mmCIF file of C-alpha atoms in Angstrom:
data_model
loop_
_atom_site.group_PDB
_atom_site.id
_atom_site.type_symbol
_atom_site.label_atom_id
_atom_site.label_comp_id
_atom_site.label_asym_id
_atom_site.label_seq_id
_atom_site.Cartn_x
_atom_site.Cartn_y
_atom_site.Cartn_z
ATOM 1 C CA UNK A 1 -19.292 -13.098 -9.925
ATOM 2 C CA UNK A 2 -18.804 -10.867 -12.724
ATOM 3 C CA UNK A 3 -19.461 -8.334 -10.104
ATOM 4 C CA UNK A 4 -18.140 -10.077 -7.303
ATOM 5 C CA UNK A 5 -14.663 -8.965 -9.693
ATOM 6 C CA UNK A 6 -14.745 -5.514 -10.312
ATOM 7 C CA UNK A 7 -15.849 -4.240 -6.873
ATOM 8 C CA UNK A 8 -12.635 -5.881 -5.341
ATOM 9 C CA UNK A 9 -10.958 -4.489 -8.348
ATOM 10 C CA UNK A 10 -12.066 -0.912 -7.239
ATOM 11 C CA UNK A 11 -11.483 -2.129 -4.486
ATOM 12 C CA UNK A 12 -7.748 -2.298 -5.300
ATOM 13 C CA UNK A 13 -7.826 1.126 -6.850
ATOM 14 C CA UNK A 14 -8.224 2.910 -4.131
ATOM 15 C CA UNK A 15 -5.648 0.940 -2.604
ATOM 16 C CA UNK A 16 -3.981 1.847 -4.565
ATOM 17 C CA UNK A 17 -4.429 5.857 -4.598
ATOM 18 C CA UNK A 18 -4.777 5.162 -0.390
ATOM 19 C CA UNK A 19 -1.177 4.236 -0.725
ATOM 20 C CA UNK A 20 -0.161 6.877 -2.592
ATOM 21 C CA UNK A 21 -2.238 9.632 -0.876
ATOM 22 C CA UNK A 22 -1.105 9.152 2.805
ATOM 23 C CA UNK A 23 0.977 11.217 4.464
ATOM 24 C CA UNK A 24 1.562 8.482 7.930
ATOM 25 C CA UNK A 25 3.708 4.920 7.034
ATOM 26 C CA UNK A 26 1.663 3.211 8.854
ATOM 27 C CA UNK A 27 -1.581 3.664 7.222
ATOM 28 C CA UNK A 28 0.306 2.821 4.078
ATOM 29 C CA UNK A 29 1.162 -0.497 5.511
ATOM 30 C CA UNK A 30 -2.894 -0.837 6.428
ATOM 31 C CA UNK A 31 -3.382 -0.267 2.274
ATOM 32 C CA UNK A 32 -0.191 -2.250 1.329
ATOM 33 C CA UNK A 33 -1.936 -5.198 3.024
ATOM 34 C CA UNK A 34 -5.425 -4.706 1.148
ATOM 35 C CA UNK A 35 -3.306 -4.229 -2.005
ATOM 36 C CA UNK A 36 -2.540 -7.580 -1.411
ATOM 37 C CA UNK A 37 -5.353 -9.363 -0.427
ATOM 38 C CA UNK A 38 -7.360 -8.267 -3.075
ATOM 39 C CA UNK A 39 -4.642 -8.868 -5.683
ATOM 40 C CA UNK A 40 -4.306 -12.191 -3.953
ATOM 41 C CA UNK A 41 -8.227 -12.352 -4.301
ATOM 42 C CA UNK A 42 -7.814 -11.330 -8.326
ATOM 43 C CA UNK A 43 -5.767 -14.746 -8.103
ATOM 44 C CA UNK A 44 -8.244 -16.753 -6.521
ATOM 45 C CA UNK A 45 -11.014 -15.998 -8.877
ATOM 46 C CA UNK A 46 -9.427 -16.355 -11.733
ATOM 47 C CA UNK A 47 -7.782 -20.244 -10.410
ATOM 48 C CA UNK A 48 -4.530 -19.770 -9.286
ATOM 49 C CA UNK A 49 -5.542 -21.562 -5.024
ATOM 50 C CA UNK A 50 -1.677 -22.621 -3.778
ATOM 51 C CA UNK A 51 -0.024 -18.843 -5.823
ATOM 52 C CA UNK A 52 -2.354 -16.500 -3.720
ATOM 53 C CA UNK A 53 -2.123 -17.892 -0.501
ATOM 54 C CA UNK A 54 1.501 -18.192 -1.207
ATOM 55 C CA UNK A 55 0.890 -14.650 -2.028
ATOM 56 C CA UNK A 56 -0.162 -13.639 0.721
ATOM 57 C CA UNK A 57 2.195 -15.032 3.425
ATOM 58 C CA UNK A 58 4.498 -14.023 2.147
ATOM 59 C CA UNK A 59 3.775 -10.504 2.168
ATOM 60 C CA UNK A 60 2.663 -10.752 5.514
ATOM 61 C CA UNK A 61 5.455 -11.548 7.089
ATOM 62 C CA UNK A 62 7.088 -9.355 5.270
ATOM 63 C CA UNK A 63 4.552 -6.267 6.077
ATOM 64 C CA UNK A 64 4.627 -7.201 9.547
ATOM 65 C CA UNK A 65 8.327 -6.373 10.427
ATOM 66 C CA UNK A 66 7.546 -2.841 8.120
ATOM 67 C CA UNK A 67 4.111 -2.257 9.637
ATOM 68 C CA UNK A 68 6.251 -2.496 13.273
ATOM 69 C CA UNK A 69 9.389 -0.805 12.572
ATOM 70 C CA UNK A 70 6.698 1.772 11.680
ATOM 71 C CA UNK A 71 5.043 1.936 14.931
ATOM 72 C CA UNK A 72 9.282 1.822 16.383
ATOM 73 C CA UNK A 73 10.187 4.736 14.336
ATOM 74 C CA UNK A 74 6.781 7.044 15.378
ATOM 75 C CA UNK A 75 7.133 7.223 18.868
ATOM 76 C CA UNK A 76 4.445 7.703 20.204
ATOM 77 C CA UNK A 77 3.411 6.943 23.655
ATOM 78 C CA UNK A 78 0.111 5.082 24.091
ATOM 79 C CA UNK A 79 -1.527 4.625 27.512
ATOM 80 C CA UNK A 80 -2.465 0.824 28.760
ATOM 81 C CA UNK A 81 -6.230 1.117 29.442
ATOM 82 C CA UNK A 82 -6.683 1.909 25.146
ATOM 83 C CA UNK A 83 -4.924 -0.805 23.743
ATOM 84 C CA UNK A 84 -6.342 -3.196 26.439
ATOM 85 C CA UNK A 85 -9.818 -2.192 24.895
ATOM 86 C CA UNK A 86 -8.063 -2.483 21.502
ATOM 87 C CA UNK A 87 -7.953 -5.109 22.269
ATOM 88 C CA UNK A 88 -10.749 -6.676 24.023
ATOM 89 C CA UNK A 89 -12.775 -5.107 20.704
ATOM 90 C CA UNK A 90 -10.313 -7.137 18.131
ATOM 91 C CA UNK A 91 -10.657 -10.585 20.471
ATOM 92 C CA UNK A 92 -14.720 -10.093 19.695
ATOM 93 C CA UNK A 93 -14.455 -9.170 16.015
ATOM 94 C CA UNK A 94 -12.627 -11.849 15.416
ATOM 95 C CA UNK A 95 -14.415 -14.275 17.426
ATOM 96 C CA UNK A 96 -17.756 -12.944 15.870
ATOM 97 C CA UNK A 97 -15.817 -13.576 13.160
ATOM 98 C CA UNK A 98 -15.444 -17.204 13.330
ATOM 99 C CA UNK A 99 -18.856 -17.999 14.766
ATOM 100 C CA UNK A 100 -20.186 -16.151 10.955
ATOM 101 C CA UNK A 101 -17.530 -18.157 8.779
ATOM 102 C CA UNK A 102 -18.844 -21.693 10.537
ATOM 103 C CA UNK A 103 -23.097 -20.911 10.370
ATOM 104 C CA UNK A 104 -21.696 -20.168 7.042
ATOM 105 C CA UNK A 105 -20.085 -23.531 6.417
ATOM 106 C CA UNK A 106 -23.250 -25.048 8.383
ATOM 107 C CA UNK A 107 -25.213 -23.562 5.807
ATOM 108 C CA UNK A 108 -23.470 -23.652 2.548
ATOM 109 C CA UNK A 109 -21.557 -26.694 2.939
ATOM 110 C CA UNK A 110 -17.575 -26.170 3.117
ATOM 111 C CA UNK A 111 -16.608 -28.026 -0.323
ATOM 112 C CA UNK A 112 -15.983 -25.172 -3.184
ATOM 113 C CA UNK A 113 -14.291 -22.788 -0.883
ATOM 114 C CA UNK A 114 -10.399 -23.181 -2.695
ATOM 115 C CA UNK A 115 -10.088 -25.315 -5.077
ATOM 116 C CA UNK A 116 -12.777 -24.940 -7.353
ATOM 117 C CA UNK A 117 -14.500 -28.626 -8.988
ATOM 118 C CA UNK A 118 -14.842 -26.884 -12.497
ATOM 119 C CA UNK A 119 -10.922 -26.366 -12.635
ATOM 120 C CA UNK A 120 -9.672 -29.191 -12.411
ATOM 121 C CA UNK A 121 -7.667 -29.003 -14.177
ATOM 122 C CA UNK A 122 -6.240 -25.754 -13.335
ATOM 123 C CA UNK A 123 -4.721 -27.413 -9.884
ATOM 124 C CA UNK A 124 -3.241 -30.656 -11.752
ATOM 125 C CA UNK A 125 -1.998 -28.036 -14.033
ATOM 126 C CA UNK A 126 -0.347 -25.871 -11.565
ATOM 127 C CA UNK A 127 0.801 -28.308 -9.604
ATOM 128 C CA UNK A 128 2.543 -30.210 -12.185
ATOM 129 C CA UNK A 129 3.805 -27.611 -12.888
ATOM 130 C CA UNK A 130 5.394 -26.030 -10.103
ATOM 131 C CA UNK A 131 6.822 -29.342 -10.527
ATOM 132 C CA UNK A 132 9.745 -27.674 -13.303
ATOM 133 C CA UNK A 133 11.755 -25.588 -10.594
ATOM 134 C CA UNK A 134 13.124 -29.011 -9.542
ATOM 135 C CA UNK A 135 13.640 -31.044 -12.972
ATOM 136 C CA UNK A 136 13.982 -29.407 -15.301
ATOM 137 C CA UNK A 137 14.433 -25.758 -14.559
ATOM 138 C CA UNK A 138 16.497 -25.655 -12.084
ATOM 139 C CA UNK A 139 18.065 -22.547 -13.177
ATOM 140 C CA UNK A 140 16.113 -20.925 -11.644
ATOM 141 C CA UNK A 141 16.221 -22.824 -8.427
ATOM 142 C CA UNK A 142 20.207 -21.100 -7.985
ATOM 143 C CA UNK A 143 19.608 -18.655 -10.048
ATOM 144 C CA UNK A 144 16.668 -17.580 -6.380
ATOM 145 C CA UNK A 145 18.642 -19.367 -3.617
ATOM 146 C CA UNK A 146 22.469 -17.418 -5.307
ATOM 147 C CA UNK A 147 19.652 -14.428 -5.246
ATOM 148 C CA UNK A 148 18.589 -14.293 -1.581
ATOM 149 C CA UNK A 149 22.516 -15.890 -0.188
ATOM 150 C CA UNK A 150 23.882 -12.925 -1.987
ATOM 151 C CA UNK A 151 21.163 -10.237 -0.049
ATOM 152 C CA UNK A 152 22.396 -11.588 3.260
ATOM 153 C CA UNK A 153 25.746 -10.922 2.998
ATOM 154 C CA UNK A 154 24.741 -7.478 1.127
ATOM 155 C CA UNK A 155 22.924 -6.672 4.230
ATOM 156 C CA UNK A 156 25.276 -7.515 6.646
ATOM 157 C CA UNK A 157 27.243 -5.041 4.734
ATOM 158 C CA UNK A 158 24.812 -1.861 4.483
ATOM 159 C CA UNK A 159 23.932 -2.747 8.545
ATOM 160 C CA UNK A 160 27.488 -3.055 9.123
ATOM 161 C CA UNK A 161 27.517 -6.095 11.068
ATOM 162 C CA UNK A 162 31.239 -7.083 10.606
ATOM 163 C CA UNK A 163 32.987 -4.247 13.004
ATOM 164 C CA UNK A 164 30.233 -4.631 15.914
ATOM 165 C CA UNK A 165 29.509 -8.893 15.918
ATOM 166 C CA UNK A 166 27.592 -10.338 15.900
ATOM 167 C CA UNK A 167 25.290 -8.822 18.811
ATOM 168 C CA UNK A 168 24.829 -4.929 18.611
ATOM 169 C CA UNK A 169 22.034 -3.377 20.627
ATOM 170 C CA UNK A 170 18.956 -0.719 18.495
ATOM 171 C CA UNK B 1 -10.180 -10.489 -18.856
ATOM 172 C CA UNK B 2 -9.664 -6.584 -20.615
ATOM 173 C CA UNK B 3 -10.503 -4.901 -17.685
ATOM 174 C CA UNK B 4 -8.534 -6.539 -15.657
ATOM 175 C CA UNK B 5 -5.334 -5.802 -17.644
ATOM 176 C CA UNK B 6 -6.649 -2.095 -17.830
ATOM 177 C CA UNK B 7 -7.351 -2.250 -14.021
ATOM 178 C CA UNK B 8 -3.580 -2.980 -13.461
ATOM 179 C CA UNK B 9 -2.263 -0.902 -16.356
ATOM 180 C CA UNK B 10 -4.173 1.982 -14.506
ATOM 181 C CA UNK B 11 -2.385 0.704 -10.320
ATOM 182 C CA UNK B 12 0.842 0.313 -11.838
ATOM 183 C CA UNK B 13 0.885 3.845 -13.117
ATOM 184 C CA UNK B 14 -0.949 5.802 -10.396
ATOM 185 C CA UNK B 15 1.423 3.157 -7.518
ATOM 186 C CA UNK B 16 4.490 4.676 -9.904
ATOM 187 C CA UNK B 17 2.571 8.305 -9.139
ATOM 188 C CA UNK B 18 2.751 8.877 -6.257
ATOM 189 C CA UNK B 19 5.942 7.059 -5.733
ATOM 190 C CA UNK B 20 7.330 10.270 -7.344
ATOM 191 C CA UNK B 21 5.578 12.913 -4.950
ATOM 192 C CA UNK B 22 6.958 10.744 -2.434
ATOM 193 C CA UNK B 23 9.265 12.916 -0.582
ATOM 194 C CA UNK B 24 8.986 12.648 3.004
ATOM 195 C CA UNK B 25 9.306 8.917 4.108
ATOM 196 C CA UNK B 26 11.792 6.342 3.063
ATOM 197 C CA UNK B 27 9.415 3.683 4.228
ATOM 198 C CA UNK B 28 6.654 4.529 2.361
ATOM 199 C CA UNK B 29 8.422 4.713 -1.320
ATOM 200 C CA UNK B 30 9.364 1.776 -0.064
ATOM 201 C CA UNK B 31 5.905 0.147 -0.011
ATOM 202 C CA UNK B 32 5.685 2.111 -3.545
ATOM 203 C CA UNK B 33 7.608 -0.070 -5.234
ATOM 204 C CA UNK B 34 6.547 -3.565 -2.640
ATOM 205 C CA UNK B 35 2.930 -2.384 -4.546
ATOM 206 C CA UNK B 36 4.824 -2.128 -8.022
ATOM 207 C CA UNK B 37 6.457 -5.026 -7.450
ATOM 208 C CA UNK B 38 2.882 -6.814 -6.677
ATOM 209 C CA UNK B 39 1.119 -5.745 -10.105
ATOM 210 C CA UNK B 40 3.101 -6.804 -11.883
ATOM 211 C CA UNK B 41 3.213 -9.865 -9.859
ATOM 212 C CA UNK B 42 -0.607 -10.455 -10.520
ATOM 213 C CA UNK B 43 0.256 -8.960 -13.969
ATOM 214 C CA UNK B 44 2.851 -12.339 -14.285
ATOM 215 C CA UNK B 45 -0.240 -14.951 -13.052
ATOM 216 C CA UNK B 46 -2.604 -13.641 -15.069
ATOM 217 C CA UNK B 47 -0.240 -14.097 -17.822
ATOM 218 C CA UNK B 48 0.120 -18.157 -16.702
ATOM 219 C CA UNK B 49 -3.406 -18.505 -16.254
ATOM 220 C CA UNK B 50 -4.483 -17.285 -19.739
ATOM 221 C CA UNK B 51 -1.691 -18.640 -21.417
ATOM 222 C CA UNK B 52 -1.520 -22.391 -19.708
ATOM 223 C CA UNK B 53 1.769 -22.545 -20.119
ATOM 224 C CA UNK B 54 2.891 -25.291 -18.164
ATOM 225 C CA UNK B 55 6.692 -24.085 -18.961
ATOM 226 C CA UNK B 56 5.933 -20.663 -17.828
ATOM 227 C CA UNK B 57 3.776 -21.750 -14.179
ATOM 228 C CA UNK B 58 7.394 -20.823 -11.469
ATOM 229 C CA UNK B 59 7.984 -17.587 -13.417
ATOM 230 C CA UNK B 60 6.166 -15.996 -10.302
ATOM 231 C CA UNK B 61 8.114 -17.135 -7.803
ATOM 232 C CA UNK B 62 10.778 -17.152 -9.519
ATOM 233 C CA UNK B 63 9.492 -12.575 -9.630
ATOM 234 C CA UNK B 64 8.869 -12.864 -5.634
ATOM 235 C CA UNK B 65 12.474 -14.120 -5.002
ATOM 236 C CA UNK B 66 14.003 -11.320 -6.980
ATOM 237 C CA UNK B 67 11.804 -9.140 -5.529
ATOM 238 C CA UNK B 68 11.642 -9.944 -1.615
ATOM 239 C CA UNK B 69 15.188 -9.582 -2.030
ATOM 240 C CA UNK B 70 15.723 -6.049 -3.497
ATOM 241 C CA UNK B 71 12.916 -5.383 -0.566
ATOM 242 C CA UNK B 72 14.829 -6.483 2.175
ATOM 243 C CA UNK B 73 17.958 -4.121 0.852
ATOM 244 C CA UNK B 74 16.245 -1.411 0.511
ATOM 245 C CA UNK B 75 14.634 -2.233 4.614
ATOM 246 C CA UNK B 76 18.964 -2.544 5.900
ATOM 247 C CA UNK B 77 19.284 0.714 3.929
ATOM 248 C CA UNK B 78 15.964 2.213 5.997
ATOM 249 C CA UNK B 79 17.462 0.302 9.372
ATOM 250 C CA UNK B 80 21.067 2.154 8.143
ATOM 251 C CA UNK B 81 19.073 5.522 8.090
ATOM 252 C CA UNK B 82 16.593 5.249 11.389
ATOM 253 C CA UNK B 83 20.046 3.950 13.287
ATOM 254 C CA UNK B 84 22.206 6.667 11.895
ATOM 255 C CA UNK B 85 19.654 9.234 12.214
ATOM 256 C CA UNK B 86 16.672 8.895 14.618
ATOM 257 C CA UNK B 87 14.506 9.149 11.560
ATOM 258 C CA UNK B 88 13.444 8.002 8.504
ATOM 259 C CA UNK B 89 12.664 11.421 6.385
ATOM 260 C CA UNK B 90 14.422 10.926 2.537
ATOM 261 C CA UNK B 91 16.330 14.535 3.647
ATOM 262 C CA UNK B 92 18.906 13.345 5.621
ATOM 263 C CA UNK B 93 19.880 10.199 3.193
ATOM 264 C CA UNK B 94 22.372 12.714 2.147
ATOM 265 C CA UNK B 95 24.160 12.628 5.196
ATOM 266 C CA UNK B 96 24.324 9.070 4.467
#
């Protein structure tokens, strides 16, 4: 377990170096996704599975938008055949990965993947801890929602949607 | 737990150096800021996992929300720059 941790941490540093030295923006997105993945692996290794899942979903959703925007800014033209072969390769890769995961689950059992049985107390503490946002720590919830509302209106002002109506061509 | 803290700090400084030497793309600068936020978030999760204080557990969620607000504002700035100048280069920003 310690060696796996060492490998994950090393990959994190490598992802940071790639992110800070790349000249092309969509390579940077891929490096950042690797960094997020390895940070979530570190959190899972410490027993915090729920917050690792939340972080990964949030960063994945944000980085898909950033990645598509980077691709649209780069303005390169690709032919359709290359895209189709790429899709076929990706689908083959995903199918092989799913089959490998099923083989591993059937041979080793699937009980100890997300919730570690030796750390049940951590899971209870974590669940009780996030309930604090709704009972005693309601101020944090109010501050977060206020920040999101202010961000929404400031984005509307930055993109100047008050002059052009709701829909504006890109 | 000590090598993880050292590595997180090293990652933070590497990304900060990358941010300070980023001269061309605004998008890459935003991604560097996002990665710095991510390392801070991991440090906070490490702190709550080692100290086991129940009242400190929602703090990473609050940090994540605030960083998402900042990242979305940066993205909207990139969108505004791309609409007016056609690219997200940092040398165009003095014309905005």
